Tab-separated table of C-alpha atoms (C1' of nucleotides) in Angstrom:
chain	number	residue	atom	x	y	z
A	1	UNK	CA	-42.268	42.754	-126.474
A	2	UNK	CA	-40.213	40.028	-124.910
A	3	UNK	CA	-39.067	40.080	-121.337
A	4	UNK	CA	-35.485	40.329	-122.433
A	5	UNK	CA	-36.194	43.475	-124.360
A	6	UNK	CA	-38.134	44.953	-121.494
A	7	UNK	CA	-35.287	44.293	-119.111
A	8	UNK	CA	-32.798	45.807	-121.494
A	9	UNK	CA	-34.997	48.817	-121.939
A	10	UNK	CA	-35.438	49.296	-118.222
A	11	UNK	CA	-31.794	48.764	-117.513
A	12	UNK	CA	-30.451	51.141	-120.067
A	13	UNK	CA	-32.930	53.867	-120.536
A	14	UNK	CA	-35.471	53.956	-117.772
A	15	UNK	CA	-35.473	56.940	-115.509
A	16	UNK	CA	-37.231	54.729	-113.000
A	17	UNK	CA	-34.740	53.462	-110.488
A	18	UNK	CA	-37.105	50.968	-108.960
A	19	UNK	CA	-35.611	48.112	-110.879
A	20	UNK	CA	-32.706	45.805	-110.336
A	21	UNK	CA	-30.836	46.561	-113.503
A	22	UNK	CA	-29.464	50.002	-112.854
A	23	UNK	CA	-26.210	48.730	-111.488
A	24	UNK	CA	-25.483	46.718	-114.567
A	25	UNK	CA	-22.822	48.623	-116.437
A	26	UNK	CA	-23.108	46.530	-119.534
A	27	UNK	CA	-24.722	47.842	-122.643
A	28	UNK	CA	-22.511	50.763	-123.442
A	29	UNK	CA	-22.518	49.680	-127.074
A	30	UNK	CA	-26.188	50.484	-127.539
A	31	UNK	CA	-25.681	53.800	-125.854
A	32	UNK	CA	-22.679	54.602	-127.998
A	33	UNK	CA	-24.543	53.729	-131.178
A	34	UNK	CA	-27.444	55.969	-130.215
A	35	UNK	CA	-25.014	58.766	-129.514
A	36	UNK	CA	-23.215	58.341	-132.826
A	37	UNK	CA	-26.473	58.229	-134.763
A	38	UNK	CA	-27.558	61.456	-133.066
A	39	UNK	CA	-24.682	63.156	-134.837
A	40	UNK	CA	-25.645	61.874	-138.267
A	41	UNK	CA	-27.460	58.894	-139.811
A	42	UNK	CA	-25.109	56.058	-140.648
A	43	UNK	CA	-25.136	52.487	-141.844
A	44	UNK	CA	-23.714	49.547	-139.946
A	45	UNK	CA	-20.203	49.590	-141.309
A	46	UNK	CA	-19.904	53.323	-140.843
A	47	UNK	CA	-20.845	52.903	-137.195
A	48	UNK	CA	-18.371	50.075	-136.756
A	49	UNK	CA	-15.631	52.198	-138.288
A	50	UNK	CA	-16.415	55.174	-136.108
A	51	UNK	CA	-16.293	52.963	-133.030
A	52	UNK	CA	-12.983	51.551	-134.278
A	53	UNK	CA	-11.678	55.092	-134.588
A	54	UNK	CA	-12.658	55.828	-131.016
A	55	UNK	CA	-11.746	52.570	-129.336
A	56	UNK	CA	-8.969	51.348	-131.558
A	57	UNK	CA	-10.723	48.077	-132.277
A	58	UNK	CA	-13.514	47.416	-134.708
A	59	UNK	CA	-16.512	45.534	-133.357
A	60	UNK	CA	-17.265	42.362	-135.267
A	61	UNK	CA	-20.382	41.948	-137.409
A	62	UNK	CA	-21.714	39.584	-134.773
A	63	UNK	CA	-21.574	42.458	-132.355
A	64	UNK	CA	-22.771	45.412	-134.340
A	65	UNK	CA	-25.725	43.948	-136.209
A	66	UNK	CA	-27.468	42.305	-133.261
A	67	UNK	CA	-27.046	45.590	-131.400
A	68	UNK	CA	-28.660	47.473	-134.276
A	69	UNK	CA	-31.422	44.913	-134.413
A	70	UNK	CA	-32.163	45.383	-130.729
A	71	UNK	CA	-32.238	49.137	-131.014
A	72	UNK	CA	-34.541	48.878	-134.010
A	73	UNK	CA	-36.871	46.457	-132.260
A	74	UNK	CA	-37.057	48.818	-129.334
A	75	UNK	CA	-38.082	51.589	-131.671
A	76	UNK	CA	-35.037	53.719	-130.962
A	77	UNK	CA	-33.680	53.688	-134.497
A	78	UNK	CA	-35.246	53.288	-137.901
A	79	UNK	CA	-33.765	52.063	-141.139
A	80	UNK	CA	-34.382	54.025	-144.282
A	81	UNK	CA	-35.376	52.030	-147.327
A	82	UNK	CA	-32.522	49.797	-148.269
A	83	UNK	CA	-30.616	51.323	-151.120
A	84	UNK	CA	-28.247	48.873	-152.646
A	85	UNK	CA	-26.238	47.080	-150.011
A	86	UNK	CA	-26.266	49.686	-147.285
A	87	UNK	CA	-28.970	50.327	-144.717
A	88	UNK	CA	-28.863	53.759	-143.182
A	89	UNK	CA	-30.135	54.115	-139.637
A	90	UNK	CA	-31.326	57.217	-137.885
A	91	UNK	CA	-32.807	58.029	-134.497
A	92	UNK	CA	-36.532	58.032	-133.924
A	93	UNK	CA	-38.126	60.493	-131.531
A	94	UNK	CA	-38.237	57.718	-128.982
A	95	UNK	CA	-34.570	57.096	-129.623
A	96	UNK	CA	-33.802	60.749	-129.048
A	97	UNK	CA	-35.648	60.659	-125.757
A	98	UNK	CA	-33.877	57.471	-124.752
A	99	UNK	CA	-30.522	59.001	-125.588
A	100	UNK	CA	-31.317	62.122	-123.593
A	101	UNK	CA	-32.223	60.123	-120.492
A	102	UNK	CA	-29.337	57.752	-120.942
A	103	UNK	CA	-26.895	60.583	-121.448
A	104	UNK	CA	-27.998	62.308	-118.289
A	105	UNK	CA	-27.419	59.136	-116.288
A	106	UNK	CA	-24.088	58.538	-117.976
A	107	UNK	CA	-22.852	62.052	-117.252
A	108	UNK	CA	-24.003	61.872	-113.674
A	109	UNK	CA	-22.317	58.528	-113.134
A	110	UNK	CA	-18.992	59.495	-114.622
A	111	UNK	CA	-18.940	63.069	-113.400
A	112	UNK	CA	-15.379	64.241	-113.138
A	113	UNK	CA	-13.875	61.604	-115.362
A	114	UNK	CA	-13.785	63.955	-118.306
A	115	UNK	CA	-11.340	66.833	-117.882
B	1	UNK	CA	-1.997	35.001	-112.282
B	2	UNK	CA	-4.952	33.209	-113.746
B	3	UNK	CA	-5.936	33.526	-117.343
B	4	UNK	CA	-9.172	35.181	-116.377
B	5	UNK	CA	-7.334	37.922	-114.565
B	6	UNK	CA	-4.951	38.368	-117.442
B	7	UNK	CA	-7.823	38.726	-119.880
B	8	UNK	CA	-9.541	41.195	-117.614
B	9	UNK	CA	-6.365	43.147	-117.254
B	10	UNK	CA	-5.754	43.217	-120.976
B	11	UNK	CA	-9.305	44.115	-121.743
B	12	UNK	CA	-9.651	46.961	-119.341
B	13	UNK	CA	-6.304	48.524	-118.973
B	14	UNK	CA	-3.976	47.491	-121.713
B	15	UNK	CA	-2.861	50.095	-124.161
B	16	UNK	CA	-2.092	47.236	-126.504
B	17	UNK	CA	-4.926	46.805	-128.922
B	18	UNK	CA	-3.675	43.512	-130.297
B	19	UNK	CA	-6.087	41.487	-128.251
B	20	UNK	CA	-9.636	40.387	-128.677
B	21	UNK	CA	-11.106	41.978	-125.600
B	22	UNK	CA	-11.048	45.630	-126.427
B	23	UNK	CA	-14.550	45.695	-127.760
B	24	UNK	CA	-15.983	44.348	-124.571
B	25	UNK	CA	-17.658	47.276	-122.861
B	26	UNK	CA	-18.240	45.491	-119.612
B	27	UNK	CA	-16.230	46.301	-116.555
B	28	UNK	CA	-17.161	49.909	-115.993
B	29	UNK	CA	-17.538	49.150	-112.294
B	30	UNK	CA	-13.849	48.478	-111.837
B	31	UNK	CA	-13.025	51.619	-113.744
B	32	UNK	CA	-15.431	53.677	-111.690
B	33	UNK	CA	-13.996	52.341	-108.438
B	34	UNK	CA	-10.478	53.190	-109.527
B	35	UNK	CA	-11.613	56.675	-110.426
B	36	UNK	CA	-13.383	57.214	-107.100
B	37	UNK	CA	-10.385	55.947	-105.146
B	38	UNK	CA	-8.163	58.360	-107.045
B	39	UNK	CA	-10.106	61.173	-105.413
B	40	UNK	CA	-9.669	59.815	-101.909
B	41	UNK	CA	-9.142	56.495	-100.152
B	42	UNK	CA	-12.397	54.869	-99.131
B	43	UNK	CA	-13.745	51.656	-97.716
B	44	UNK	CA	-16.255	49.395	-99.424
B	45	UNK	CA	-19.420	50.901	-98.095
B	46	UNK	CA	-18.246	54.419	-98.810
B	47	UNK	CA	-17.595	53.428	-102.411
B	48	UNK	CA	-20.990	51.777	-102.688
B	49	UNK	CA	-22.671	54.890	-101.339
B	50	UNK	CA	-20.816	57.182	-103.695
B	51	UNK	CA	-21.860	55.010	-106.615
B	52	UNK	CA	-25.408	55.092	-105.323
B	53	UNK	CA	-25.231	58.871	-105.254
B	54	UNK	CA	-24.101	58.926	-108.857
B	55	UNK	CA	-26.198	56.183	-110.338
B	56	UNK	CA	-29.217	56.274	-108.098
B	57	UNK	CA	-28.863	52.637	-107.129
B	58	UNK	CA	-26.527	51.101	-104.612
B	59	UNK	CA	-24.543	48.106	-105.799
B	60	UNK	CA	-25.059	45.019	-103.660
B	61	UNK	CA	-22.314	43.533	-101.473
B	62	UNK	CA	-22.076	40.672	-103.956
B	63	UNK	CA	-21.131	43.221	-106.573
B	64	UNK	CA	-18.833	45.595	-104.779
B	65	UNK	CA	-16.663	43.213	-102.777
B	66	UNK	CA	-15.736	40.842	-105.599
B	67	UNK	CA	-14.885	43.905	-107.675
B	68	UNK	CA	-12.614	45.181	-104.913
B	69	UNK	CA	-11.067	41.752	-104.591
B	70	UNK	CA	-10.270	41.655	-108.296
B	71	UNK	CA	-8.711	45.090	-108.238
B	72	UNK	CA	-6.654	44.120	-105.222
B	73	UNK	CA	-5.482	40.874	-106.798
B	74	UNK	CA	-4.426	42.803	-109.866
B	75	UNK	CA	-2.372	45.081	-107.720
B	76	UNK	CA	-4.338	48.193	-108.570
B	77	UNK	CA	-5.533	48.918	-105.069
B	78	UNK	CA	-4.194	48.151	-101.625
B	79	UNK	CA	-5.964	47.811	-98.335
B	80	UNK	CA	-4.566	49.562	-95.317
B	81	UNK	CA	-4.344	47.541	-92.157
B	82	UNK	CA	-7.824	46.642	-91.112
B	83	UNK	CA	-8.929	48.974	-88.368
B	84	UNK	CA	-12.034	47.740	-86.695
B	85	UNK	CA	-14.621	46.720	-89.201
B	86	UNK	CA	-13.672	48.965	-92.090
B	87	UNK	CA	-10.997	48.349	-94.698
B	88	UNK	CA	-9.779	51.447	-96.439
B	89	UNK	CA	-8.537	51.052	-99.990
B	90	UNK	CA	-6.257	53.323	-101.923
B	91	UNK	CA	-4.649	53.240	-105.354
B	92	UNK	CA	-1.240	51.754	-105.897
B	93	UNK	CA	1.165	53.228	-108.425
B	94	UNK	CA	0.144	50.482	-110.785
B	95	UNK	CA	-3.472	51.411	-110.127
B	96	UNK	CA	-2.748	55.019	-110.942
B	97	UNK	CA	-1.141	54.002	-114.205
B	98	UNK	CA	-4.032	51.716	-115.006
B	99	UNK	CA	-6.498	54.479	-114.306
B	100	UNK	CA	-4.587	56.907	-116.485
B	101	UNK	CA	-4.586	54.527	-119.443
B	102	UNK	CA	-8.152	53.490	-118.868
B	103	UNK	CA	-9.292	57.080	-118.566
B	104	UNK	CA	-7.654	58.032	-121.821
B	105	UNK	CA	-9.460	55.219	-123.607
B	106	UNK	CA	-12.720	56.075	-121.926
B	107	UNK	CA	-12.510	59.728	-122.892
B	108	UNK	CA	-11.569	58.895	-126.440
B	109	UNK	CA	-14.420	56.442	-126.783
B	110	UNK	CA	-17.084	58.720	-125.404
B	111	UNK	CA	-15.736	61.936	-126.857
B	112	UNK	CA	-18.566	64.402	-127.244
B	113	UNK	CA	-20.963	62.716	-124.866
B	114	UNK	CA	-20.079	65.098	-122.092
B	115	UNK	CA	-21.249	68.652	-122.735
C	1	DT	C1'	-20.045	36.304	-167.002
C	2	DT	C1'	-17.200	35.162	-163.151
C	3	DA	C1'	-14.574	36.552	-159.226
C	4	DT	C1'	-13.806	39.608	-155.527
C	5	DA	C1'	-15.066	42.906	-152.131
C	6	DT	C1'	-18.489	44.956	-149.265
C	7	DA	C1'	-22.656	45.088	-146.264
C	8	DT	C1'	-25.925	42.752	-143.764
C	9	DA	C1'	-27.451	38.936	-140.884
C	10	DT	C1'	-27.700	34.903	-137.693
C	11	DC	C1'	-26.183	31.337	-134.558
C	12	DG	C1'	-23.514	28.991	-130.912
C	13	DG	C1'	-20.618	29.477	-127.343
C	14	DA	C1'	-17.824	31.807	-123.893
C	15	DT	C1'	-17.550	35.197	-120.636
C	16	DG	C1'	-17.886	37.843	-116.435
C	17	DA	C1'	-20.804	41.491	-114.334
C	18	DC	C1'	-24.254	41.520	-111.318
C	19	DC	C1'	-27.627	40.211	-107.690
C	20	DA	C1'	-29.847	37.493	-103.925
C	21	DA	C1'	-28.940	34.918	-100.212
C	22	DT	C1'	-26.051	33.771	-96.757
C	23	DA	C1'	-22.210	33.903	-93.436
C	24	DT	C1'	-18.868	36.058	-90.376
C	25	DA	C1'	-16.691	39.712	-87.685
C	26	DT	C1'	-16.732	44.013	-85.398
C	27	DT	C1'	-18.995	47.850	-83.158
C	28	DA	C1'	-22.801	50.182	-80.677
C	29	DC	C1'	-26.491	50.138	-77.705
C	30	DG	C1'	-29.778	48.310	-74.346
D	1	DC	C1'	-23.960	40.623	-71.072
D	2	DG	C1'	-26.977	40.046	-75.257
D	3	DT	C1'	-29.070	42.245	-79.267
D	4	DA	C1'	-28.975	45.092	-83.231
D	5	DA	C1'	-26.537	47.402	-86.720
D	6	DT	C1'	-22.669	47.820	-89.739
D	7	DA	C1'	-18.862	46.138	-92.756
D	8	DT	C1'	-16.802	42.564	-95.145
D	9	DA	C1'	-16.963	38.285	-97.740
D	10	DT	C1'	-18.485	34.185	-100.520
D	11	DT	C1'	-21.355	31.360	-103.384
D	12	DG	C1'	-24.722	30.051	-106.856
D	13	DG	C1'	-27.159	31.410	-110.485
D	14	DT	C1'	-28.936	34.532	-114.185
D	15	DC	C1'	-28.204	37.316	-117.845
D	16	DA	C1'	-26.946	39.767	-122.086
D	17	DT	C1'	-22.789	41.300	-124.396
D	18	DC	C1'	-19.564	40.025	-127.453
D	19	DC	C1'	-16.869	37.266	-130.704
D	20	DG	C1'	-15.982	33.707	-134.256
D	21	DA	C1'	-17.848	31.337	-137.856
D	22	DT	C1'	-20.872	31.186	-141.326
D	23	DA	C1'	-24.318	32.603	-144.750
D	24	DT	C1'	-26.512	35.696	-148.033
D	25	DA	C1'	-27.115	39.686	-151.044
D	26	DT	C1'	-25.360	43.456	-153.612
D	27	DA	C1'	-21.752	46.024	-156.060
D	28	DT	C1'	-17.517	46.308	-158.416
D	29	DA	C1'	-13.702	44.525	-161.205
D	30	DA	C1'	-11.739	41.306	-164.200
DNA sequence: TTATATATATCGGATGACCAATATATTACG
DNA sequence: CGTAATATATTGGTCATCCGATATATATAA
């Protein structure tokens, strides 16, 4: 595991606050993808389209696929056997745990923003 | 107004999706500050402490003050006359509008994340 | 078969959030 | 008064997100 991945992991999903990355608000894309995949397994384009529906702008391939690659390398998502041209991703148990932790922090941070 | 500020403005607060910055998820700090100030006027340290309470980690001075400066330069917040060592910030009308737009986009993007 | 559309993938570059270190000003306390 | 603590502010540097461009593979249509 590279240092970059470790930092990303710590920053986004660690419950341990003894690191310097907690205040970095970047990385909502990974979080959002995990959340979307927790609803139902999807392939890359499906995810991009769902994000487009929510944000009004579709993330480019250069955004979505590296993000998926990171999440896969971290063991948070797994790709089913490639069938044809689509690759369907779903959450691993580790991904579910990561999402749970991440969600708790997200909710706590933005408490009151939602009506 | 510099180009950087314009891009930031467009990215974070514009309802116009015809720009290339909508998919950038960075900048949650500015949004969070606007939200906190909408509850009550605060000075820098108060804001930092409230964020610490929510996130579990206090943003450094090098994070919070440039963020406040940006928001001020964009006309979203205004500083009351400096009394002693504290500078109390509050939202301008433009800041309130920005927050409203930003909030709508935030809620739409993360729909379902909150319980 | 060939052409087009779709899905996946990678790379280079730009960007700006963020922190650590540092500096200054004001207040509080001895 | 001088020292310590608090609040504000700036700078330099690191970092990873994100996009645009490009490439490849598969599926569909002609």
